[in-house]
Amino acid sequence: MTQDEMKKAAANKALEFIEENTIVGVGSGSTVNFFIDALASLKDSITGAVSSSEESTKRLKAHGIEVFDLNSVAVLDIYVDGADEITQDMAMIKGGGAALTREKIVAAVAKKFICIADNSKKVSVLGKFPLPIEVIPMARSYVARELVKLGGDPVYRQGVITDNGNVILDIYNLDIIDPKALETQINAIVGVVTNGLFALRGADILLLSSAKGVEVIQ
Ligand code: 5RP
């Protein structure tokens, strides 16, 4: 089974959690693209979607799925998104696709976060994947210096501007033993918009795909 086939299997499994006449929170990335394509089969039974990126919005609309502004949505039952890494405790690193801020906002609103991933994303300790941090452009060097003090090696993601007009620093070589504490600590650095640790609000359900099938972990 290829990695794409595993991503697709996890994405298809997420359809089982979608209820009629609801608005679905939709993340970003290649695994989510499979989910959006699968969600199209339910487009006449759902009310629509809230999207976490311009790219996902475009794909949802191309399938004829209505995309609502989050501000107009009072209740969001579920949010489906991928991850760059996820632990047993459901803490994640996200933001490989630079959509972390909107993803974190939609995840905060949703009652249930369903993470869809192939088994390469499951790790015992977060941090092998460089931690993405969205930063206000003028604070880039300052934030990078602060992250060096925390033991990381920041690299400016050249040529990438987020949907919110900001830049991304990728932090290498962090051994993330306490993801909640580090998430809080990085949030406190002035100029940081969002960091890619999703630990304070982790996933509720993980649909983890392997050659053997899709495991539901909660
Ligand atoms: C985008 C994300 C994605 O969920 C994460 O990068 C996983 O992407 P993929 O499904 O392509 O492996 O956080 O900001």
Coordinates of C-alpha atoms in Angstrom, one line a residue, residues 1 43 46 58 62 76 81 92 95 97 102 104-105 111 122 130 133 136 140 158 171 180 183 195 202 213:
M1 CA 0.0 0.0 0.0
K43 CA -22.5 17.2 -0.2
I46 CA -24.5 18.2 4.9
K58 CA -10.9 26.4 -3.3
A62 CA -14.9 23.2 -6.7
L76 CA -19.2 23.0 14.9
D81 CA -7.5 17.5 9.8
M92 CA 0.4 17.0 17.4
G95 CA 1.7 23.5 10.1
G97 CA 1.4 23.3 5.0
R102 CA -6.6 29.0 10.9
K104 CA -5.9 26.0 15.4
I105 CA -8.8 28.5 15.4
K111 CA -16.4 19.9 19.7
K122 CA 2.8 8.4 14.7
P130 CA 10.6 20.8 12.5
I133 CA 5.8 28.9 13.9
I136 CA 4.6 38.6 12.3
R140 CA 11.1 37.2 12.6
Q158 CA 11.8 31.2 2.3
I171 CA 12.3 25.0 14.4
K180 CA 1.7 21.6 26.5
E183 CA 3.2 25.4 23.4
N195 CA 3.0 27.7 17.0
G202 CA -5.1 17.9 20.8
G213 CA -6.4 -1.0 7.7

